[in-house]
mmCIF file of C-alpha atoms and ligand atoms in Angstrom:
data_model
loop_
_atom_site.group_PDB
_atom_site.id
_atom_site.type_symbol
_atom_site.label_atom_id
_atom_site.label_comp_id
_atom_site.label_asym_id
_atom_site.label_seq_id
_atom_site.Cartn_x
_atom_site.Cartn_y
_atom_site.Cartn_z
ATOM 1 C CA MET B 1 -21.477 21.457 143.988
ATOM 2 C CA ASP B 2 -22.148 24.230 141.468
ATOM 3 C CA ASN B 3 -21.946 23.916 137.705
ATOM 4 C CA LEU B 4 -18.589 24.370 136.007
ATOM 5 C CA LEU B 5 -20.063 23.872 132.536
ATOM 6 C CA GLU B 6 -23.577 24.545 131.267
ATOM 7 C CA ILE B 7 -24.324 23.677 127.652
ATOM 8 C CA LYS B 8 -27.701 24.837 126.405
ATOM 9 C CA ASP B 9 -29.292 24.136 122.995
ATOM 10 C CA LEU B 10 -25.884 23.806 121.340
ATOM 11 C CA SER B 11 -25.864 23.139 117.591
ATOM 12 C CA THR B 12 -22.689 22.910 115.533
ATOM 13 C CA SER B 13 -22.548 22.515 111.759
ATOM 14 C CA PHE B 14 -19.888 22.095 109.097
ATOM 15 C CA PHE B 15 -20.439 24.118 105.937
ATOM 16 C CA THR B 16 -19.013 21.941 103.160
ATOM 17 C CA HIS B 17 -19.170 22.069 99.351
ATOM 18 C CA VAL B 18 -22.033 19.596 99.395
ATOM 19 C CA GLY B 19 -24.044 21.409 102.056
ATOM 20 C CA GLU B 20 -24.498 21.893 105.808
ATOM 21 C CA VAL B 21 -23.542 18.874 107.897
ATOM 22 C CA LYS B 22 -25.507 19.171 111.151
ATOM 23 C CA ALA B 23 -22.993 17.418 113.378
ATOM 24 C CA VAL B 24 -24.440 18.461 116.756
ATOM 25 C CA ARG B 25 -28.124 19.253 117.108
ATOM 26 C CA ASN B 26 -29.627 21.103 120.006
ATOM 27 C CA ILE B 27 -27.877 19.433 122.936
ATOM 28 C CA SER B 28 -27.976 20.546 126.577
ATOM 29 C CA PHE B 29 -26.191 19.247 129.662
ATOM 30 C CA ASP B 30 -24.432 20.432 132.831
ATOM 31 C CA LEU B 31 -21.249 19.380 134.564
ATOM 32 C CA LYS B 32 -20.573 20.167 138.202
ATOM 33 C CA ARG B 33 -17.160 20.891 139.687
ATOM 34 C CA GLY B 34 -15.313 17.668 140.470
ATOM 35 C CA GLU B 35 -17.860 15.594 138.541
ATOM 36 C CA ALA B 36 -17.109 13.140 135.713
ATOM 37 C CA ILE B 37 -19.464 12.712 132.785
ATOM 38 C CA GLY B 38 -19.211 10.224 129.926
ATOM 39 C CA ILE B 39 -20.252 11.119 126.387
ATOM 40 C CA VAL B 40 -20.843 7.843 124.630
ATOM 41 C CA GLY B 41 -21.673 7.025 121.032
ATOM 42 C CA GLU B 42 -20.389 5.559 117.788
ATOM 43 C CA SER B 43 -18.040 7.506 115.555
ATOM 44 C CA GLY B 44 -19.956 10.297 113.819
ATOM 45 C CA SER B 45 -22.443 10.619 116.696
ATOM 46 C CA GLY B 46 -21.242 14.149 117.462
ATOM 47 C CA LYS B 47 -19.394 13.462 120.708
ATOM 48 C CA SER B 48 -15.995 14.783 119.602
ATOM 49 C CA VAL B 49 -17.549 17.749 117.753
ATOM 50 C CA THR B 50 -19.319 18.658 121.009
ATOM 51 C CA MET B 51 -15.975 18.826 122.766
ATOM 52 C CA PHE B 52 -14.214 20.710 119.992
ATOM 53 C CA SER B 53 -17.094 23.198 120.228
ATOM 54 C CA VAL B 54 -16.455 23.580 123.978
ATOM 55 C CA MET B 55 -12.761 24.181 123.265
ATOM 56 C CA ARG B 56 -13.644 26.423 120.286
ATOM 57 C CA LEU B 57 -11.213 24.361 118.245
ATOM 58 C CA LEU B 58 -13.434 23.584 115.262
ATOM 59 C CA VAL B 59 -11.874 23.380 111.810
ATOM 60 C CA GLU B 60 -12.469 26.326 109.485
ATOM 61 C CA THR B 61 -15.692 24.928 108.042
ATOM 62 C CA GLY B 62 -17.157 24.277 111.510
ATOM 63 C CA LYS B 63 -19.353 26.798 113.294
ATOM 64 C CA ILE B 64 -21.450 26.936 116.447
ATOM 65 C CA VAL B 65 -24.787 27.927 114.919
ATOM 66 C CA ASN B 66 -26.901 28.064 118.051
ATOM 67 C CA GLY B 67 -26.833 27.850 121.824
ATOM 68 C CA SER B 68 -24.537 28.741 124.674
ATOM 69 C CA VAL B 69 -21.570 27.077 126.360
ATOM 70 C CA VAL B 70 -21.103 28.674 129.776
ATOM 71 C CA PHE B 71 -17.778 27.680 131.324
ATOM 72 C CA ASP B 72 -17.077 28.926 134.840
ATOM 73 C CA GLY B 73 -19.671 31.680 134.419
ATOM 74 C CA ARG B 74 -18.613 32.917 130.950
ATOM 75 C CA ASP B 75 -20.256 32.082 127.631
ATOM 76 C CA ILE B 76 -17.303 30.905 125.564
ATOM 77 C CA VAL B 77 -19.302 31.188 122.331
ATOM 78 C CA THR B 78 -19.035 34.969 122.565
ATOM 79 C CA LEU B 79 -15.435 35.268 123.823
ATOM 80 C CA LYS B 80 -12.626 36.753 121.761
ATOM 81 C CA GLU B 81 -9.997 34.284 120.539
ATOM 82 C CA LYS B 82 -7.392 35.825 122.896
ATOM 83 C CA GLU B 83 -9.620 35.184 125.939
ATOM 84 C CA MET B 84 -10.355 31.701 124.679
ATOM 85 C CA LYS B 85 -6.637 30.929 124.379
ATOM 86 C CA GLU B 86 -6.191 31.825 128.028
ATOM 87 C CA ILE B 87 -9.029 29.524 129.069
ATOM 88 C CA ARG B 88 -7.586 26.689 126.972
ATOM 89 C CA GLY B 89 -4.130 27.105 128.463
ATOM 90 C CA ASN B 90 -5.130 27.529 132.083
ATOM 91 C CA ASN B 91 -8.522 26.002 132.661
ATOM 92 C CA ILE B 92 -9.278 23.257 130.139
ATOM 93 C CA SER B 93 -6.894 20.457 129.124
ATOM 94 C CA MET B 94 -7.398 17.640 126.673
ATOM 95 C CA ILE B 95 -5.881 14.187 126.383
ATOM 96 C CA PHE B 96 -6.234 12.027 123.301
ATOM 97 C CA GLN B 97 -6.134 8.373 122.325
ATOM 98 C CA ASP B 98 -2.609 8.699 120.956
ATOM 99 C CA PRO B 99 -0.346 10.727 123.272
ATOM 100 C CA MET B 100 2.194 11.050 120.451
ATOM 101 C CA THR B 101 -0.135 13.531 118.754
ATOM 102 C CA SER B 102 0.304 15.858 121.736
ATOM 103 C CA LEU B 103 3.861 15.067 122.845
ATOM 104 C CA ASN B 104 6.728 16.532 120.854
ATOM 105 C CA PRO B 105 8.917 13.559 119.852
ATOM 106 C CA VAL B 106 12.144 15.577 119.648
ATOM 107 C CA LEU B 107 11.936 17.196 123.100
ATOM 108 C CA ARG B 108 12.634 15.594 126.464
ATOM 109 C CA ILE B 109 9.605 15.229 128.748
ATOM 110 C CA GLU B 110 11.196 17.683 131.161
ATOM 111 C CA THR B 111 11.453 20.423 128.547
ATOM 112 C CA GLN B 112 7.836 19.952 127.480
ATOM 113 C CA MET B 113 6.388 19.950 130.986
ATOM 114 C CA VAL B 114 8.538 22.796 132.311
ATOM 115 C CA GLU B 115 7.833 25.005 129.286
ATOM 116 C CA ALA B 116 4.068 24.502 129.612
ATOM 117 C CA LEU B 117 4.127 25.401 133.303
ATOM 118 C CA ARG B 118 6.270 28.466 132.736
ATOM 119 C CA LEU B 119 4.034 29.650 129.929
ATOM 120 C CA HIS B 120 0.645 29.004 131.503
ATOM 121 C CA LYS B 121 1.360 29.371 135.208
ATOM 122 C CA GLY B 122 4.300 31.780 135.099
ATOM 123 C CA LEU B 123 6.436 29.515 137.301
ATOM 124 C CA GLY B 124 10.226 29.815 137.568
ATOM 125 C CA LYS B 125 12.296 27.020 136.056
ATOM 126 C CA GLU B 126 13.092 25.255 139.327
ATOM 127 C CA GLU B 127 9.556 25.430 140.630
ATOM 128 C CA ALA B 128 8.173 24.175 137.304
ATOM 129 C CA ARG B 129 10.649 21.267 137.455
ATOM 130 C CA LYS B 130 9.522 20.382 140.952
ATOM 131 C CA VAL B 131 5.822 20.477 140.007
ATOM 132 C CA SER B 132 6.569 18.284 136.973
ATOM 133 C CA VAL B 133 8.368 15.660 139.070
ATOM 134 C CA ASP B 134 5.505 15.656 141.584
ATOM 135 C CA MET B 135 2.930 15.209 138.820
ATOM 136 C CA LEU B 136 4.840 12.340 137.216
ATOM 137 C CA ARG B 137 5.066 10.687 140.618
ATOM 138 C CA LEU B 138 1.332 11.237 141.155
ATOM 139 C CA VAL B 139 0.483 9.359 137.943
ATOM 140 C CA GLY B 140 2.683 6.445 139.001
ATOM 141 C CA ILE B 141 5.814 6.929 136.913
ATOM 142 C CA PRO B 142 8.721 5.333 138.794
ATOM 143 C CA SER B 143 11.967 7.358 139.213
ATOM 144 C CA PRO B 144 10.371 10.537 137.812
ATOM 145 C CA GLU B 145 13.589 12.606 138.061
ATOM 146 C CA LYS B 146 15.358 10.140 135.797
ATOM 147 C CA ARG B 147 12.409 9.604 133.438
ATOM 148 C CA MET B 148 12.001 13.377 132.933
ATOM 149 C CA LYS B 149 15.272 13.369 131.023
ATOM 150 C CA GLN B 150 13.951 10.898 128.462
ATOM 151 C CA TYR B 151 12.183 11.358 125.117
ATOM 152 C CA PRO B 152 8.589 10.213 124.468
ATOM 153 C CA HIS B 153 9.703 7.199 122.359
ATOM 154 C CA GLU B 154 11.505 5.782 125.410
ATOM 155 C CA PHE B 155 8.139 5.247 127.143
ATOM 156 C CA SER B 156 5.647 2.411 126.583
ATOM 157 C CA GLY B 157 2.124 3.296 125.344
ATOM 158 C CA GLY B 158 0.663 3.149 128.872
ATOM 159 C CA MET B 159 3.527 5.195 130.340
ATOM 160 C CA ARG B 160 3.163 7.793 127.577
ATOM 161 C CA GLN B 161 -0.510 8.139 128.418
ATOM 162 C CA ARG B 162 0.460 8.675 132.082
ATOM 163 C CA VAL B 163 2.914 11.410 130.996
ATOM 164 C CA MET B 164 0.125 12.985 128.958
ATOM 165 C CA ILE B 165 -2.192 12.974 131.971
ATOM 166 C CA ALA B 166 0.569 14.462 134.151
ATOM 167 C CA MET B 167 1.125 17.205 131.579
ATOM 168 C CA ALA B 168 -2.575 17.887 131.169
ATOM 169 C CA LEU B 169 -3.136 18.156 134.914
ATOM 170 C CA SER B 170 0.070 19.943 135.916
ATOM 171 C CA CYS B 171 -1.508 23.339 135.166
ATOM 172 C CA GLN B 172 -4.410 22.291 137.428
ATOM 173 C CA PRO B 173 -7.177 22.791 134.864
ATOM 174 C CA LYS B 174 -10.745 22.986 136.104
ATOM 175 C CA LEU B 175 -11.829 20.678 133.281
ATOM 176 C CA LEU B 176 -10.082 17.713 131.691
ATOM 177 C CA ILE B 177 -11.486 16.400 128.416
ATOM 178 C CA ALA B 178 -10.323 12.859 127.729
ATOM 179 C CA ASP B 179 -11.063 11.738 124.150
ATOM 180 C CA GLU B 180 -10.886 7.922 123.928
ATOM 181 C CA PRO B 181 -7.892 7.984 126.317
ATOM 182 C CA THR B 182 -7.566 4.222 126.680
ATOM 183 C CA THR B 183 -8.680 2.872 123.293
ATOM 184 C CA ALA B 184 -5.149 2.043 122.114
ATOM 185 C CA LEU B 185 -4.184 0.316 125.371
ATOM 186 C CA ASP B 186 -4.600 -3.258 126.536
ATOM 187 C CA VAL B 187 -7.232 -4.012 129.168
ATOM 188 C CA THR B 188 -4.915 -4.053 132.212
ATOM 189 C CA ILE B 189 -3.237 -0.753 131.335
ATOM 190 C CA GLN B 190 -6.657 0.690 130.468
ATOM 191 C CA ALA B 191 -7.878 -0.109 133.983
ATOM 192 C CA GLN B 192 -4.773 1.512 135.495
ATOM 193 C CA ILE B 193 -5.210 4.713 133.469
ATOM 194 C CA LEU B 194 -8.878 4.969 134.465
ATOM 195 C CA GLU B 195 -7.903 4.479 138.099
ATOM 196 C CA ILE B 196 -5.339 7.280 137.828
ATOM 197 C CA LEU B 197 -7.928 9.614 136.312
ATOM 198 C CA ASN B 198 -10.380 8.795 139.067
ATOM 199 C CA ASP B 199 -7.760 9.267 141.741
ATOM 200 C CA LEU B 200 -6.646 12.631 140.381
ATOM 201 C CA ARG B 201 -10.204 13.828 140.049
ATOM 202 C CA GLU B 202 -10.655 13.279 143.781
ATOM 203 C CA LYS B 203 -7.302 14.791 144.730
ATOM 204 C CA LEU B 204 -7.480 17.852 142.473
ATOM 205 C CA ASN B 205 -11.292 18.265 142.198
ATOM 206 C CA THR B 206 -10.955 18.376 138.403
ATOM 207 C CA SER B 207 -14.129 17.853 136.387
ATOM 208 C CA ILE B 208 -13.781 15.263 133.634
ATOM 209 C CA ILE B 209 -15.545 14.727 130.333
ATOM 210 C CA LEU B 210 -14.769 11.267 129.031
ATOM 211 C CA ILE B 211 -15.531 10.764 125.355
ATOM 212 C CA THR B 212 -15.774 7.151 124.323
ATOM 213 C CA HIS B 213 -17.489 4.659 122.048
ATOM 214 C CA ASP B 214 -17.248 2.084 124.836
ATOM 215 C CA LEU B 215 -20.009 2.289 127.416
ATOM 216 C CA GLY B 216 -18.058 -0.254 129.485
ATOM 217 C CA ILE B 217 -15.355 2.169 130.543
ATOM 218 C CA VAL B 218 -17.668 4.917 131.765
ATOM 219 C CA ALA B 219 -18.905 2.685 134.585
ATOM 220 C CA ASP B 220 -15.445 2.834 136.191
ATOM 221 C CA ILE B 221 -15.174 6.570 136.379
ATOM 222 C CA CYS B 222 -18.279 8.581 135.449
ATOM 223 C CA ASP B 223 -21.067 9.886 137.678
ATOM 224 C CA LYS B 224 -23.304 10.655 134.694
ATOM 225 C CA VAL B 225 -23.615 9.571 131.067
ATOM 226 C CA ASN B 226 -24.885 11.277 127.905
ATOM 227 C CA VAL B 227 -25.601 8.867 125.080
ATOM 228 C CA MET B 228 -25.253 10.554 121.666
ATOM 229 C CA TYR B 229 -26.614 9.436 118.331
ATOM 230 C CA GLY B 230 -26.941 11.282 115.040
ATOM 231 C CA GLY B 231 -25.723 14.545 116.604
ATOM 232 C CA CYS B 232 -28.321 14.433 119.416
ATOM 233 C CA ILE B 233 -28.281 13.354 123.051
ATOM 234 C CA VAL B 234 -30.747 10.487 122.966
ATOM 235 C CA GLU B 235 -30.496 9.526 126.633
ATOM 236 C CA LYS B 236 -28.886 10.958 129.739
ATOM 237 C CA GLY B 237 -28.795 10.019 133.384
ATOM 238 C CA THR B 238 -26.587 8.839 136.190
ATOM 239 C CA THR B 239 -24.331 5.919 135.316
ATOM 240 C CA ARG B 240 -26.625 3.702 137.391
ATOM 241 C CA ASP B 241 -29.725 4.960 135.485
ATOM 242 C CA ILE B 242 -28.115 4.162 132.161
ATOM 243 C CA PHE B 243 -26.823 0.719 133.100
ATOM 244 C CA ASN B 244 -29.773 -0.442 135.193
ATOM 245 C CA ASN B 245 -32.796 1.367 133.818
ATOM 246 C CA SER B 246 -32.103 2.574 130.276
ATOM 247 C CA LYS B 247 -35.230 3.533 128.343
ATOM 248 C CA HIS B 248 -33.706 3.882 124.891
ATOM 249 C CA PRO B 249 -33.164 1.094 122.296
ATOM 250 C CA TYR B 250 -29.877 2.655 121.112
ATOM 251 C CA THR B 251 -28.475 2.559 124.660
ATOM 252 C CA TRP B 252 -29.664 -1.060 124.871
ATOM 253 C CA GLY B 253 -27.620 -1.783 121.764
ATOM 254 C CA LEU B 254 -24.544 -0.165 123.315
ATOM 255 C CA LEU B 255 -25.075 -2.117 126.541
ATOM 256 C CA ASP B 256 -25.331 -5.358 124.568
ATOM 257 C CA SER B 257 -21.969 -4.643 122.980
ATOM 258 C CA VAL B 258 -20.195 -4.238 126.348
ATOM 259 C CA PRO B 259 -18.278 -7.388 127.289
ATOM 260 C CA ASN B 260 -19.682 -8.926 130.455
ATOM 261 C CA PRO B 261 -16.849 -10.363 132.567
ATOM 262 C CA LYS B 262 -19.172 -13.035 134.020
ATOM 263 C CA THR B 263 -20.498 -14.390 130.728
ATOM 264 C CA LEU B 264 -17.854 -13.376 128.224
ATOM 265 C CA THR B 265 -17.057 -16.944 127.228
ATOM 266 C CA LYS B 266 -20.683 -17.986 126.757
ATOM 267 C CA GLU B 267 -22.344 -14.954 125.207
ATOM 268 C CA ARG B 268 -21.544 -13.383 121.835
ATOM 269 C CA LEU B 269 -21.398 -9.598 121.752
ATOM 270 C CA LYS B 270 -24.119 -8.071 119.613
ATOM 271 C CA PRO B 271 -23.026 -5.281 117.266
ATOM 272 C CA ILE B 272 -25.703 -2.710 116.348
ATOM 273 C CA GLU B 273 -26.606 -3.426 112.735
ATOM 274 C CA GLY B 274 -26.980 -0.700 110.112
ATOM 275 C CA GLN B 275 -25.407 2.673 109.479
ATOM 276 C CA PRO B 276 -25.632 5.999 111.340
ATOM 277 C CA PRO B 277 -27.800 8.695 109.699
ATOM 278 C CA ASP B 278 -26.582 11.063 107.006
ATOM 279 C CA LEU B 279 -26.158 14.380 108.823
ATOM 280 C CA LEU B 280 -26.319 16.324 105.559
ATOM 281 C CA ASN B 281 -29.972 15.340 105.423
ATOM 282 C CA PRO B 282 -30.916 14.257 108.931
ATOM 283 C CA PRO B 283 -34.218 12.369 109.133
ATOM 284 C CA LYS B 284 -37.143 14.463 110.364
ATOM 285 C CA GLY B 285 -38.095 11.784 112.891
ATOM 286 C CA CYS B 286 -35.978 9.761 115.299
ATOM 287 C CA PRO B 287 -32.420 9.468 113.944
ATOM 288 C CA PHE B 288 -32.215 5.859 115.150
ATOM 289 C CA ALA B 289 -35.454 4.756 113.427
ATOM 290 C CA PRO B 290 -33.868 2.953 110.414
ATOM 291 C CA ARG B 291 -31.906 0.712 112.804
ATOM 292 C CA CYS B 292 -34.497 0.330 115.536
ATOM 293 C CA LYS B 293 -36.556 -2.866 115.705
ATOM 294 C CA PHE B 294 -39.208 -1.054 117.779
ATOM 295 C CA ALA B 295 -39.703 1.851 115.331
ATOM 296 C CA MET B 296 -43.333 3.000 115.009
ATOM 297 C CA GLU B 297 -45.016 5.354 112.526
ATOM 298 C CA VAL B 298 -44.558 8.341 114.856
ATOM 299 C CA CYS B 299 -40.804 7.629 115.004
ATOM 300 C CA LEU B 300 -40.505 8.277 111.260
ATOM 301 C CA GLN B 301 -42.596 11.444 111.367
ATOM 302 C CA LYS B 302 -41.581 13.284 114.532
ATOM 303 C CA MET B 303 -38.361 13.794 116.473
ATOM 304 C CA PRO B 304 -38.941 12.195 119.886
ATOM 305 C CA GLU B 305 -39.499 14.507 122.828
ATOM 306 C CA GLU B 306 -37.181 14.294 125.818
ATOM 307 C CA PHE B 307 -39.203 12.195 128.260
ATOM 308 C CA LYS B 308 -38.543 12.596 131.974
ATOM 309 C CA ILE B 309 -37.905 9.150 133.435
ATOM 310 C CA SER B 310 -36.810 10.403 136.871
ATOM 311 C CA ASP B 311 -35.239 13.507 138.415
ATOM 312 C CA THR B 312 -31.882 12.383 137.023
ATOM 313 C CA GLN B 313 -32.824 10.612 133.780
ATOM 314 C CA ARG B 314 -34.195 11.744 130.399
ATOM 315 C CA SER B 315 -34.791 9.611 127.338
ATOM 316 C CA ALA B 316 -35.648 10.823 123.824
ATOM 317 C CA CYS B 317 -37.639 7.818 122.630
ATOM 318 C CA TRP B 318 -41.338 7.544 121.732
ATOM 319 C CA LEU B 319 -41.549 4.255 123.635
ATOM 320 C CA ASN B 320 -41.709 6.378 126.787
ATOM 321 C CA HIS B 321 -44.958 8.009 125.675
ATOM 322 C CA PRO B 322 -47.948 6.861 127.783
ATOM 323 C CA LEU B 323 -49.723 5.590 124.626
ATOM 324 C CA ALA B 324 -46.747 3.565 123.326
ATOM 325 C CA PRO B 325 -46.636 -0.226 123.613
ATOM 326 C CA LYS B 326 -44.745 -1.479 126.661
ATOM 327 C CA VAL B 327 -41.303 -2.678 125.623
ATOM 328 C CA GLU B 328 -38.404 -3.582 127.928
ATOM 329 C CA ARG B 329 -34.782 -4.411 127.247
ATOM 330 C CA SER B 330 -34.451 -8.180 127.101
ATOM 331 C CA THR B 331 -31.250 -8.632 129.163
ATOM 332 C CA LYS B 332 -30.187 -6.556 132.116
ATOM 333 C CA ARG B 333 -26.743 -6.292 133.570
ATOM 334 C CA GLY B 334 -26.300 -4.104 136.611
ATOM 335 C CA VAL B 335 -23.366 -2.019 137.764
HETATM 336 FE FE1 LIG L 401 -36.767 3.375 118.208
HETATM 337 FE FE2 LIG L 401 -38.841 5.052 117.902
HETATM 338 FE FE3 LIG L 401 -37.492 5.035 120.172
HETATM 339 FE FE4 LIG L 401 -36.403 6.013 117.972
HETATM 340 S S1 LIG L 401 -38.179 6.831 119.042
HETATM 341 S S2 LIG L 401 -35.425 4.673 119.431
HETATM 342 S S3 LIG L 401 -37.210 4.622 116.431
HETATM 343 S S4 LIG L 401 -38.711 3.350 119.321
#
């Protein structure tokens, strides 16, 4: 598998009246074709800004200040807006937590899907209709011919999200970015949507970036995980590395806040106490230090290096330094 996306030393800032907000700081990661990666972190960690940088859809005050984002062999940071529009329409699709933000409430599903296919793929009306019906069937919408004639409000939340996935994938993008796609849904529907995404990834070889605050849902679908905090990637590895062998206290905190189906009734979930750092004035040391019970003097003074844990795992925490005290996560739950 070769890389579809290569992000290197990416930094994105917002230039506001009160100063420069360093929302994403020096992050690097790759995504292979057909691979799914989770970007996990609390709100304000930089995960959504990372993806809006990849799409080049930052608000006016936002700017990529450093680094490269190579998508399918082209650095999108340097592309003209016209070329970027083409990539957005044909090669990268996004789905959001609330499908109503992307679906037009006054147009039938058929009109919306057919128009998108005609515009981006140049299909004739009949062919676009056929592809739309096939896609709706693929995401498990019963009687797709009939349902195509309906308006978004005639669908339940879960069904709307399926329509959104069908629309996003009908143009056969190389990359699907799913931003908290299941947060508004109940647990059963959430599991169904994740299964559909997984299924389609295999059938269509689409790469997926799943953005979420919930480490629990990445286990179902992602091959790899990037954990973000304070605009930085603080740990990355395979899903198994992160769940079974995490070497970062922030990831431990996220893992402790994932419900465990076996012990849910006995064990209280532990929220991570404290507030995320102020990105107007990011700390010079580890961004997690004020909330970390293992923080040492070096953590306050110096940004942690990225320590190599294995060929697949990196962790930016001073506890991985050979001279640091040996500390392990107290509870372990495997995947
Ligand atoms: Fe905690 Fe220090 Fe590791 Fe940061 S570098 S997570 S403060 S131990």
